[in-house]
Amino acid sequence: MKPQQEKPTTFDNYAGNYAELIKDPIREKFAENSRFFFERKIQVVRRFLQQLRIPLETMDWLDVGCGQGDMLRVGKPFFKSATGCDPSKGMLESCAGLQVRLQESLAKLPFDDAAFDFITAVCVYHHVPHDERPRLTYEILRVLKPGGIFCVIEHNPWNIATRMIVSRTPVDADANLLSPREARRMLSEAGNEVRATRYFLLFPESIYSYLSVIEEALSSVPLGGQYSVFAQKQ
Ligand SMILES: C[S@@+](CC[C@H](N)C(=O)[O-])C[C@H]1O[C@@H](n2cnc3c(N)ncnc32)[C@H](O)[C@@H]1O
């Protein structure tokens, strides 16, 4: 049987002009470029891991569905190692200089059992059909060490601006947003302990530095454009 990646994935069709395809007037008003969105995600991750008193520099990190590697590029300096994987060969072509692997089958991540201390899946689940989400979660848990942390980052369906952007972004044509409640249920049904939910991307880049304390204080209120759910493998 041929490996699945030989059939181009949907994201292979987007990879050539991904940056153009995700352009949106609201997104552009929110931040000058995409980097801000990934810097904020990494800040949220670092803050959570620091609260658990886990030194990031001791952690092997995997970013599942890493796409063009934006999250890895921003987060890499903080971790012992940073690795990505994605089923789209086209998306991975933009990952020069990063440690990435092609995920040849949607059913299997290309890593050994318990290989990582920390795993992220950023804006991946809303592209995965409902009935395939548990399988992806179990597969992620297979490659996570016992006691390791899995962080799902997704669009917040309660944020109107987010919904508007998703509704008109071509790469989100297949998007089926995952609510924070569904994410928590999915993670606990797979045998994780859900440790925290944080909402972020409330204030745009131009005022964020003045209002970061307020954004942090409101991180448990479902206002921000995205959210993260952190779970610990039991
Ligand atoms: C919207 S992109 C996000 C990429 C990256 N995480 C980011 O935040 O820029 C979604 C990515 O998920 C990948 N993806 C889709 N279905 C997947 C699956 N079942 N398992 C792993 N990755 C998947 C796609 O190939 C694509 O690169």
PDB file of C-alpha atoms and ligand atoms in Angstrom:
ATOM      1  CA  MET A   1       0.000   0.000   0.000  1.00  0.00           C
ATOM      2  CA  LYS A   2       1.331   3.470  -0.872  1.00  0.00           C
ATOM      3  CA  PRO A   3       1.995   5.826   2.048  1.00  0.00           C
ATOM      4  CA  GLN A   4      -0.797   8.385   2.392  1.00  0.00           C
ATOM      5  CA  GLN A   5       1.386  11.442   1.812  1.00  0.00           C
ATOM      6  CA  GLU A   6       1.889  10.457  -1.852  1.00  0.00           C
ATOM      7  CA  LYS A   7      -1.661  11.653  -2.313  1.00  0.00           C
ATOM      8  CA  PRO A   8      -1.331  15.452  -1.868  1.00  0.00           C
ATOM      9  CA  THR A   9      -3.124  16.703   1.254  1.00  0.00           C
ATOM     10  CA  THR A  10      -5.453  19.714   1.171  1.00  0.00           C
ATOM     11  CA  PHE A  11      -2.683  21.790   2.702  1.00  0.00           C
ATOM     12  CA  ASP A  12      -0.312  20.857  -0.139  1.00  0.00           C
ATOM     13  CA  ASN A  13      -2.649  22.882  -2.353  1.00  0.00           C
ATOM     14  CA  TYR A  14      -2.386  25.889  -0.013  1.00  0.00           C
ATOM     15  CA  ALA A  15       1.325  25.706   0.795  1.00  0.00           C
ATOM     16  CA  GLY A  16       2.592  27.714  -2.214  1.00  0.00           C
ATOM     17  CA  ASN A  17       0.730  30.888  -1.216  1.00  0.00           C
ATOM     18  CA  TYR A  18      -0.268  30.135   2.378  1.00  0.00           C
ATOM     19  CA  ALA A  19       0.651  33.619   3.667  1.00  0.00           C
ATOM     20  CA  GLU A  20      -1.619  35.210   1.020  1.00  0.00           C
ATOM     21  CA  LEU A  21      -4.455  32.806   1.715  1.00  0.00           C
ATOM     22  CA  ILE A  22      -4.592  33.556   5.435  1.00  0.00           C
ATOM     23  CA  LYS A  23      -4.579  37.346   4.918  1.00  0.00           C
ATOM     24  CA  ASP A  24      -7.609  39.061   6.383  1.00  0.00           C
ATOM     25  CA  PRO A  25      -8.315  42.761   7.123  1.00  0.00           C
ATOM     26  CA  ILE A  26      -9.179  42.069  10.792  1.00  0.00           C
ATOM     27  CA  ARG A  27      -6.074  39.915  11.231  1.00  0.00           C
ATOM     28  CA  GLU A  28      -3.913  42.643   9.675  1.00  0.00           C
ATOM     29  CA  LYS A  29      -5.374  45.304  11.971  1.00  0.00           C
ATOM     30  CA  PHE A  30      -4.721  43.031  14.956  1.00  0.00           C
ATOM     31  CA  ALA A  31      -1.029  42.470  14.237  1.00  0.00           C
ATOM     32  CA  GLU A  32       1.514  43.700  11.727  1.00  0.00           C
ATOM     33  CA  ASN A  33       2.501  40.147  10.809  1.00  0.00           C
ATOM     34  CA  SER A  34       1.974  36.544  11.864  1.00  0.00           C
ATOM     35  CA  ARG A  35       4.917  36.491  14.262  1.00  0.00           C
ATOM     36  CA  PHE A  36       2.919  38.271  16.997  1.00  0.00           C
ATOM     37  CA  PHE A  37       0.345  35.442  17.031  1.00  0.00           C
ATOM     38  CA  PHE A  38       3.069  32.834  17.597  1.00  0.00           C
ATOM     39  CA  GLU A  39       4.933  34.944  20.148  1.00  0.00           C
ATOM     40  CA  ARG A  40       1.749  35.177  22.185  1.00  0.00           C
ATOM     41  CA  LYS A  41       1.195  31.408  21.967  1.00  0.00           C
ATOM     42  CA  ILE A  42       4.729  30.745  23.174  1.00  0.00           C
ATOM     43  CA  GLN A  43       4.267  33.253  26.018  1.00  0.00           C
ATOM     44  CA  VAL A  44       1.112  31.417  27.128  1.00  0.00           C
ATOM     45  CA  VAL A  45       2.949  28.078  26.955  1.00  0.00           C
ATOM     46  CA  ARG A  46       5.995  29.362  28.848  1.00  0.00           C
ATOM     47  CA  ARG A  47       3.886  30.944  31.562  1.00  0.00           C
ATOM     48  CA  PHE A  48       1.921  27.718  32.111  1.00  0.00           C
ATOM     49  CA  LEU A  49       5.009  25.478  32.218  1.00  0.00           C
ATOM     50  CA  GLN A  50       6.738  27.910  34.564  1.00  0.00           C
ATOM     51  CA  GLN A  51       3.705  27.781  36.868  1.00  0.00           C
ATOM     52  CA  LEU A  52       4.141  23.985  36.977  1.00  0.00           C
ATOM     53  CA  ARG A  53       7.825  24.604  37.734  1.00  0.00           C
ATOM     54  CA  ILE A  54       8.917  22.584  34.727  1.00  0.00           C
ATOM     55  CA  PRO A  55      12.157  23.963  33.280  1.00  0.00           C
ATOM     56  CA  LEU A  56      11.528  24.293  29.541  1.00  0.00           C
ATOM     57  CA  GLU A  57      15.205  23.785  28.766  1.00  0.00           C
ATOM     58  CA  THR A  58      14.890  20.164  29.954  1.00  0.00           C
ATOM     59  CA  MET A  59      11.941  19.381  27.667  1.00  0.00           C
ATOM     60  CA  ASP A  60      11.816  17.675  24.276  1.00  0.00           C
ATOM     61  CA  TRP A  61       8.968  19.403  22.426  1.00  0.00           C
ATOM     62  CA  LEU A  62       6.956  18.132  19.458  1.00  0.00           C
ATOM     63  CA  ASP A  63       4.639  20.392  17.435  1.00  0.00           C
ATOM     64  CA  VAL A  64       2.091  18.150  15.664  1.00  0.00           C
ATOM     65  CA  GLY A  65       0.691  19.645  12.443  1.00  0.00           C
ATOM     66  CA  CYS A  66       3.529  22.178  12.503  1.00  0.00           C
ATOM     67  CA  GLY A  67       2.652  23.502   9.039  1.00  0.00           C
ATOM     68  CA  GLN A  68       5.303  25.969   7.887  1.00  0.00           C
ATOM     69  CA  GLY A  69       7.072  25.849  11.272  1.00  0.00           C
ATOM     70  CA  ASP A  70       6.110  29.287  12.630  1.00  0.00           C
ATOM     71  CA  MET A  71       5.486  28.052  16.183  1.00  0.00           C
ATOM     72  CA  LEU A  72       8.735  26.047  16.184  1.00  0.00           C
ATOM     73  CA  ARG A  73      10.769  29.012  14.961  1.00  0.00           C
ATOM     74  CA  VAL A  74       9.557  31.217  17.824  1.00  0.00           C
ATOM     75  CA  GLY A  75       9.597  28.540  20.555  1.00  0.00           C
ATOM     76  CA  LYS A  76      12.772  26.635  19.680  1.00  0.00           C
ATOM     77  CA  PRO A  77      15.229  28.712  21.775  1.00  0.00           C
ATOM     78  CA  PHE A  78      13.378  27.895  24.999  1.00  0.00           C
ATOM     79  CA  PHE A  79      13.340  24.081  24.772  1.00  0.00           C
ATOM     80  CA  LYS A  80      15.983  21.359  24.931  1.00  0.00           C
ATOM     81  CA  SER A  81      14.795  20.219  21.501  1.00  0.00           C
ATOM     82  CA  ALA A  82      12.039  21.315  19.118  1.00  0.00           C
ATOM     83  CA  THR A  83      10.647  18.928  16.506  1.00  0.00           C
ATOM     84  CA  GLY A  84       7.705  19.207  14.135  1.00  0.00           C
ATOM     85  CA  CYS A  85       5.701  16.889  11.933  1.00  0.00           C
ATOM     86  CA  ASP A  86       2.982  17.417   9.381  1.00  0.00           C
ATOM     87  CA  PRO A  87       1.149  15.285   6.780  1.00  0.00           C
ATOM     88  CA  SER A  88       1.655  18.023   4.171  1.00  0.00           C
ATOM     89  CA  LYS A  89       4.937  17.781   2.302  1.00  0.00           C
ATOM     90  CA  GLY A  90       4.231  21.202   0.759  1.00  0.00           C
ATOM     91  CA  MET A  91       3.852  22.923   4.139  1.00  0.00           C
ATOM     92  CA  LEU A  92       7.071  21.309   5.409  1.00  0.00           C
ATOM     93  CA  GLU A  93       9.011  22.755   2.463  1.00  0.00           C
ATOM     94  CA  SER A  94       8.986  26.097   4.333  1.00  0.00           C
ATOM     95  CA  CYS A  95      10.612  24.544   7.413  1.00  0.00           C
ATOM     96  CA  ALA A  96      14.258  24.913   6.351  1.00  0.00           C
ATOM     97  CA  GLY A  97      16.579  24.888   9.371  1.00  0.00           C
ATOM     98  CA  LEU A  98      13.981  23.194  11.593  1.00  0.00           C
ATOM     99  CA  GLN A  99      13.880  19.563  12.727  1.00  0.00           C
ATOM    100  CA  VAL A 100      10.752  18.244  11.001  1.00  0.00           C
ATOM    101  CA  ARG A 101       9.397  14.918   9.739  1.00  0.00           C
ATOM    102  CA  LEU A 102       6.724  14.094   7.224  1.00  0.00           C
ATOM    103  CA  GLN A 103       3.760  12.287   8.792  1.00  0.00           C
ATOM    104  CA  GLU A 104       3.209   9.641   6.149  1.00  0.00           C
ATOM    105  CA  SER A 105      -0.027   8.316   7.574  1.00  0.00           C
ATOM    106  CA  LEU A 106      -2.792  10.236   9.331  1.00  0.00           C
ATOM    107  CA  ALA A 107      -3.104   7.247  11.650  1.00  0.00           C
ATOM    108  CA  LYS A 108       0.492   7.306  12.881  1.00  0.00           C
ATOM    109  CA  LEU A 109       2.929   9.939  14.071  1.00  0.00           C
ATOM    110  CA  PRO A 110       6.466   9.203  12.861  1.00  0.00           C
ATOM    111  CA  PHE A 111       7.988   8.846  16.354  1.00  0.00           C
ATOM    112  CA  ASP A 112       8.593   6.183  19.007  1.00  0.00           C
ATOM    113  CA  ASP A 113       6.411   5.756  22.081  1.00  0.00           C
ATOM    114  CA  ALA A 114       7.012   8.229  24.924  1.00  0.00           C
ATOM    115  CA  ALA A 115       9.544  10.261  22.943  1.00  0.00           C
ATOM    116  CA  PHE A 116       8.463  13.766  24.075  1.00  0.00           C
ATOM    117  CA  ASP A 117       7.907  15.735  27.298  1.00  0.00           C
ATOM    118  CA  PHE A 118       5.689  18.360  25.731  1.00  0.00           C
ATOM    119  CA  ILE A 119       3.439  18.304  22.647  1.00  0.00           C
ATOM    120  CA  THR A 120       1.451  21.075  20.969  1.00  0.00           C
ATOM    121  CA  ALA A 121      -1.215  20.910  18.267  1.00  0.00           C
ATOM    122  CA  VAL A 122      -1.892  24.450  17.054  1.00  0.00           C
ATOM    123  CA  CYS A 123      -4.972  25.067  14.901  1.00  0.00           C
ATOM    124  CA  VAL A 124      -4.891  21.443  13.775  1.00  0.00           C
ATOM    125  CA  TYR A 125      -8.024  19.894  15.314  1.00  0.00           C
ATOM    126  CA  HIS A 126     -10.452  22.186  13.506  1.00  0.00           C
ATOM    127  CA  HIS A 127      -9.208  20.625  10.249  1.00  0.00           C
ATOM    128  CA  VAL A 128      -9.659  17.068  11.540  1.00  0.00           C
ATOM    129  CA  PRO A 129     -13.124  15.515  11.105  1.00  0.00           C
ATOM    130  CA  HIS A 130     -14.950  14.963  14.421  1.00  0.00           C
ATOM    131  CA  ASP A 131     -14.780  11.180  14.293  1.00  0.00           C
ATOM    132  CA  GLU A 132     -11.002  11.216  13.652  1.00  0.00           C
ATOM    133  CA  ARG A 133     -10.140  13.548  16.539  1.00  0.00           C
ATOM    134  CA  PRO A 134      -9.978  10.868  19.280  1.00  0.00           C
ATOM    135  CA  ARG A 135      -7.609   8.764  17.133  1.00  0.00           C
ATOM    136  CA  LEU A 136      -5.263  11.745  16.706  1.00  0.00           C
ATOM    137  CA  THR A 137      -5.410  12.410  20.455  1.00  0.00           C
ATOM    138  CA  TYR A 138      -4.539   8.791  21.347  1.00  0.00           C
ATOM    139  CA  GLU A 139      -1.695   8.844  18.840  1.00  0.00           C
ATOM    140  CA  ILE A 140      -0.335  12.049  20.381  1.00  0.00           C
ATOM    141  CA  LEU A 141      -0.544  10.445  23.830  1.00  0.00           C
ATOM    142  CA  ARG A 142       1.402   7.449  22.551  1.00  0.00           C
ATOM    143  CA  VAL A 143       4.423   9.621  21.768  1.00  0.00           C
ATOM    144  CA  LEU A 144       4.086  11.687  24.983  1.00  0.00           C
ATOM    145  CA  LYS A 145       5.900  10.544  28.132  1.00  0.00           C
ATOM    146  CA  PRO A 146       3.790   9.679  31.209  1.00  0.00           C
ATOM    147  CA  GLY A 147       3.401  12.928  33.149  1.00  0.00           C
ATOM    148  CA  GLY A 148       4.096  14.900  29.945  1.00  0.00           C
ATOM    149  CA  ILE A 149       2.002  17.895  28.909  1.00  0.00           C
ATOM    150  CA  PHE A 150      -0.195  18.128  25.823  1.00  0.00           C
ATOM    151  CA  CYS A 151      -1.345  21.614  24.800  1.00  0.00           C
ATOM    152  CA  VAL A 152      -4.143  22.134  22.290  1.00  0.00           C
ATOM    153  CA  ILE A 153      -4.377  25.652  20.856  1.00  0.00           C
ATOM    154  CA  GLU A 154      -7.490  26.508  18.879  1.00  0.00           C
ATOM    155  CA  HIS A 155      -9.649  29.354  17.649  1.00  0.00           C
ATOM    156  CA  ASN A 156     -12.119  30.520  20.278  1.00  0.00           C
ATOM    157  CA  PRO A 157     -15.601  29.931  18.786  1.00  0.00           C
ATOM    158  CA  TRP A 158     -17.082  32.508  21.229  1.00  0.00           C
ATOM    159  CA  ASN A 159     -15.003  35.329  19.723  1.00  0.00           C
ATOM    160  CA  ILE A 160     -16.953  37.056  16.945  1.00  0.00           C
ATOM    161  CA  ALA A 161     -13.893  38.422  15.115  1.00  0.00           C
ATOM    162  CA  THR A 162     -12.366  34.922  15.074  1.00  0.00           C
ATOM    163  CA  ARG A 163     -15.539  33.444  13.625  1.00  0.00           C
ATOM    164  CA  MET A 164     -15.666  36.113  10.953  1.00  0.00           C
ATOM    165  CA  ILE A 165     -12.036  35.526   9.941  1.00  0.00           C
ATOM    166  CA  VAL A 166     -12.527  31.747   9.841  1.00  0.00           C
ATOM    167  CA  SER A 167     -15.701  32.082   7.770  1.00  0.00           C
ATOM    168  CA  ARG A 168     -13.907  33.935   4.978  1.00  0.00           C
ATOM    169  CA  THR A 169     -10.403  32.401   5.040  1.00  0.00           C
ATOM    170  CA  PRO A 170      -9.938  29.972   2.136  1.00  0.00           C
ATOM    171  CA  VAL A 171      -7.751  27.538   4.113  1.00  0.00           C
ATOM    172  CA  ASP A 172     -10.546  27.266   6.679  1.00  0.00           C
ATOM    173  CA  ALA A 173     -13.134  26.119   4.146  1.00  0.00           C
ATOM    174  CA  ASP A 174     -13.241  22.724   5.929  1.00  0.00           C
ATOM    175  CA  ALA A 175     -12.964  24.192   9.435  1.00  0.00           C
ATOM    176  CA  ASN A 176     -15.144  22.810  12.167  1.00  0.00           C
ATOM    177  CA  LEU A 177     -14.219  24.724  15.306  1.00  0.00           C
ATOM    178  CA  LEU A 178     -13.463  22.824  18.488  1.00  0.00           C
ATOM    179  CA  SER A 179     -14.963  24.463  21.569  1.00  0.00           C
ATOM    180  CA  PRO A 180     -12.886  24.632  24.761  1.00  0.00           C
ATOM    181  CA  ARG A 181     -15.419  22.375  26.450  1.00  0.00           C
ATOM    182  CA  GLU A 182     -15.145  19.749  23.675  1.00  0.00           C
ATOM    183  CA  ALA A 183     -11.351  20.007  23.839  1.00  0.00           C
ATOM    184  CA  ARG A 184     -11.354  19.395  27.601  1.00  0.00           C
ATOM    185  CA  ARG A 185     -13.757  16.475  27.259  1.00  0.00           C
ATOM    186  CA  MET A 186     -11.731  14.918  24.438  1.00  0.00           C
ATOM    187  CA  LEU A 187      -8.524  15.225  26.475  1.00  0.00           C
ATOM    188  CA  SER A 188      -9.971  13.825  29.679  1.00  0.00           C
ATOM    189  CA  GLU A 189     -11.723  10.952  27.871  1.00  0.00           C
ATOM    190  CA  ALA A 190      -8.313  10.010  26.472  1.00  0.00           C
ATOM    191  CA  GLY A 191      -7.003   9.679  30.026  1.00  0.00           C
ATOM    192  CA  ASN A 192      -5.399  13.049  30.646  1.00  0.00           C
ATOM    193  CA  GLU A 193      -5.831  15.343  33.589  1.00  0.00           C
ATOM    194  CA  VAL A 194      -6.938  18.718  32.258  1.00  0.00           C
ATOM    195  CA  ARG A 195      -4.809  21.265  34.092  1.00  0.00           C
ATOM    196  CA  ALA A 196      -5.817  24.652  32.646  1.00  0.00           C
ATOM    197  CA  THR A 197      -7.638  26.597  29.966  1.00  0.00           C
ATOM    198  CA  ARG A 198      -6.286  30.009  28.960  1.00  0.00           C
ATOM    199  CA  TYR A 199      -7.838  32.515  26.559  1.00  0.00           C
ATOM    200  CA  PHE A 200      -5.501  34.940  24.817  1.00  0.00           C
ATOM    201  CA  LEU A 201      -5.161  37.287  21.799  1.00  0.00           C
ATOM    202  CA  LEU A 202      -7.633  39.722  23.287  1.00  0.00           C
ATOM    203  CA  PHE A 203      -5.733  42.978  22.649  1.00  0.00           C
ATOM    204  CA  PRO A 204      -4.061  43.806  19.317  1.00  0.00           C
ATOM    205  CA  GLU A 205      -0.305  44.118  19.029  1.00  0.00           C
ATOM    206  CA  SER A 206      -0.410  47.960  19.014  1.00  0.00           C
ATOM    207  CA  ILE A 207      -1.759  48.117  22.595  1.00  0.00           C
ATOM    208  CA  TYR A 208      -0.856  44.684  23.958  1.00  0.00           C
ATOM    209  CA  SER A 209       2.319  45.843  25.696  1.00  0.00           C
ATOM    210  CA  TYR A 210       0.268  48.387  27.732  1.00  0.00           C
ATOM    211  CA  LEU A 211      -2.561  45.978  28.493  1.00  0.00           C
ATOM    212  CA  SER A 212      -0.781  42.647  28.911  1.00  0.00           C
ATOM    213  CA  VAL A 213      -1.561  42.565  32.650  1.00  0.00           C
ATOM    214  CA  ILE A 214      -5.278  42.956  31.926  1.00  0.00           C
ATOM    215  CA  GLU A 215      -5.162  40.260  29.227  1.00  0.00           C
ATOM    216  CA  GLU A 216      -3.488  37.905  31.709  1.00  0.00           C
ATOM    217  CA  ALA A 217      -6.073  38.740  34.392  1.00  0.00           C
ATOM    218  CA  LEU A 218      -8.853  37.922  31.904  1.00  0.00           C
ATOM    219  CA  SER A 219      -7.260  34.705  30.636  1.00  0.00           C
ATOM    220  CA  SER A 220      -9.918  32.504  32.221  1.00  0.00           C
ATOM    221  CA  VAL A 221     -12.756  34.470  30.562  1.00  0.00           C
ATOM    222  CA  PRO A 222     -13.656  33.265  27.019  1.00  0.00           C
ATOM    223  CA  LEU A 223     -12.899  36.586  25.316  1.00  0.00           C
ATOM    224  CA  GLY A 224      -9.627  36.191  23.431  1.00  0.00           C
ATOM    225  CA  GLY A 225      -9.399  35.139  19.806  1.00  0.00           C
ATOM    226  CA  GLN A 226      -7.750  31.828  20.681  1.00  0.00           C
ATOM    227  CA  TYR A 227      -7.492  29.504  23.662  1.00  0.00           C
ATOM    228  CA  SER A 228      -5.176  26.816  24.941  1.00  0.00           C
ATOM    229  CA  VAL A 229      -6.066  23.745  26.944  1.00  0.00           C
ATOM    230  CA  PHE A 230      -3.228  22.093  28.853  1.00  0.00           C
ATOM    231  CA  ALA A 231      -3.537  18.462  29.886  1.00  0.00           C
ATOM    232  CA  GLN A 232      -1.176  16.086  31.658  1.00  0.00           C
ATOM    233  CA  LYS A 233      -0.820  12.459  30.627  1.00  0.00           C
ATOM    234  CA  GLN A 234      -1.642  10.155  33.542  1.00  0.00           C
TER     235      GLN A 234
HETATM  236  C1  LIG B   1      -4.008  25.733   9.887  1.00  0.00           C
HETATM  237  S1  LIG B   1      -2.597  24.752   9.646  1.00  0.00           S
HETATM  238  C2  LIG B   1      -1.727  25.150  11.141  1.00  0.00           C
HETATM  239  C3  LIG B   1      -0.256  24.950  10.995  1.00  0.00           C
HETATM  240  C4  LIG B   1       0.549  25.344  12.222  1.00  0.00           C
HETATM  241  N1  LIG B   1       0.231  24.513  13.354  1.00  0.00           N
HETATM  242  C5  LIG B   1       0.337  26.803  12.543  1.00  0.00           C
HETATM  243  O1  LIG B   1      -0.271  27.098  13.568  1.00  0.00           O
HETATM  244  O2  LIG B   1       0.766  27.635  11.733  1.00  0.00           O
HETATM  245  C6  LIG B   1      -3.157  23.126  10.000  1.00  0.00           C
HETATM  246  C7  LIG B   1      -2.079  22.071   9.811  1.00  0.00           C
HETATM  247  O3  LIG B   1      -2.596  20.835  10.319  1.00  0.00           O
HETATM  248  C8  LIG B   1      -2.145  19.795   9.474  1.00  0.00           C
HETATM  249  N2  LIG B   1      -3.076  18.669   9.636  1.00  0.00           N
HETATM  250  C9  LIG B   1      -4.288  18.500   9.073  1.00  0.00           C
HETATM  251  N3  LIG B   1      -4.830  17.328   9.465  1.00  0.00           N
HETATM  252  C10 LIG B   1      -3.928  16.737  10.285  1.00  0.00           C
HETATM  253  C11 LIG B   1      -3.898  15.499  11.008  1.00  0.00           C
HETATM  254  N4  LIG B   1      -4.923  14.636  10.973  1.00  0.00           N
HETATM  255  N5  LIG B   1      -2.811  15.219  11.754  1.00  0.00           N
HETATM  256  C12 LIG B   1      -1.781  16.102  11.835  1.00  0.00           C
HETATM  257  N6  LIG B   1      -1.755  17.282  11.173  1.00  0.00           N
HETATM  258  C13 LIG B   1      -2.812  17.596  10.405  1.00  0.00           C
HETATM  259  C14 LIG B   1      -2.160  20.412   8.084  1.00  0.00           C
HETATM  260  O4  LIG B   1      -1.348  19.713   7.160  1.00  0.00           O
HETATM  261  C15 LIG B   1      -1.700  21.835   8.355  1.00  0.00           C
HETATM  262  O5  LIG B   1      -0.323  22.006   8.186  1.00  0.00           O
END
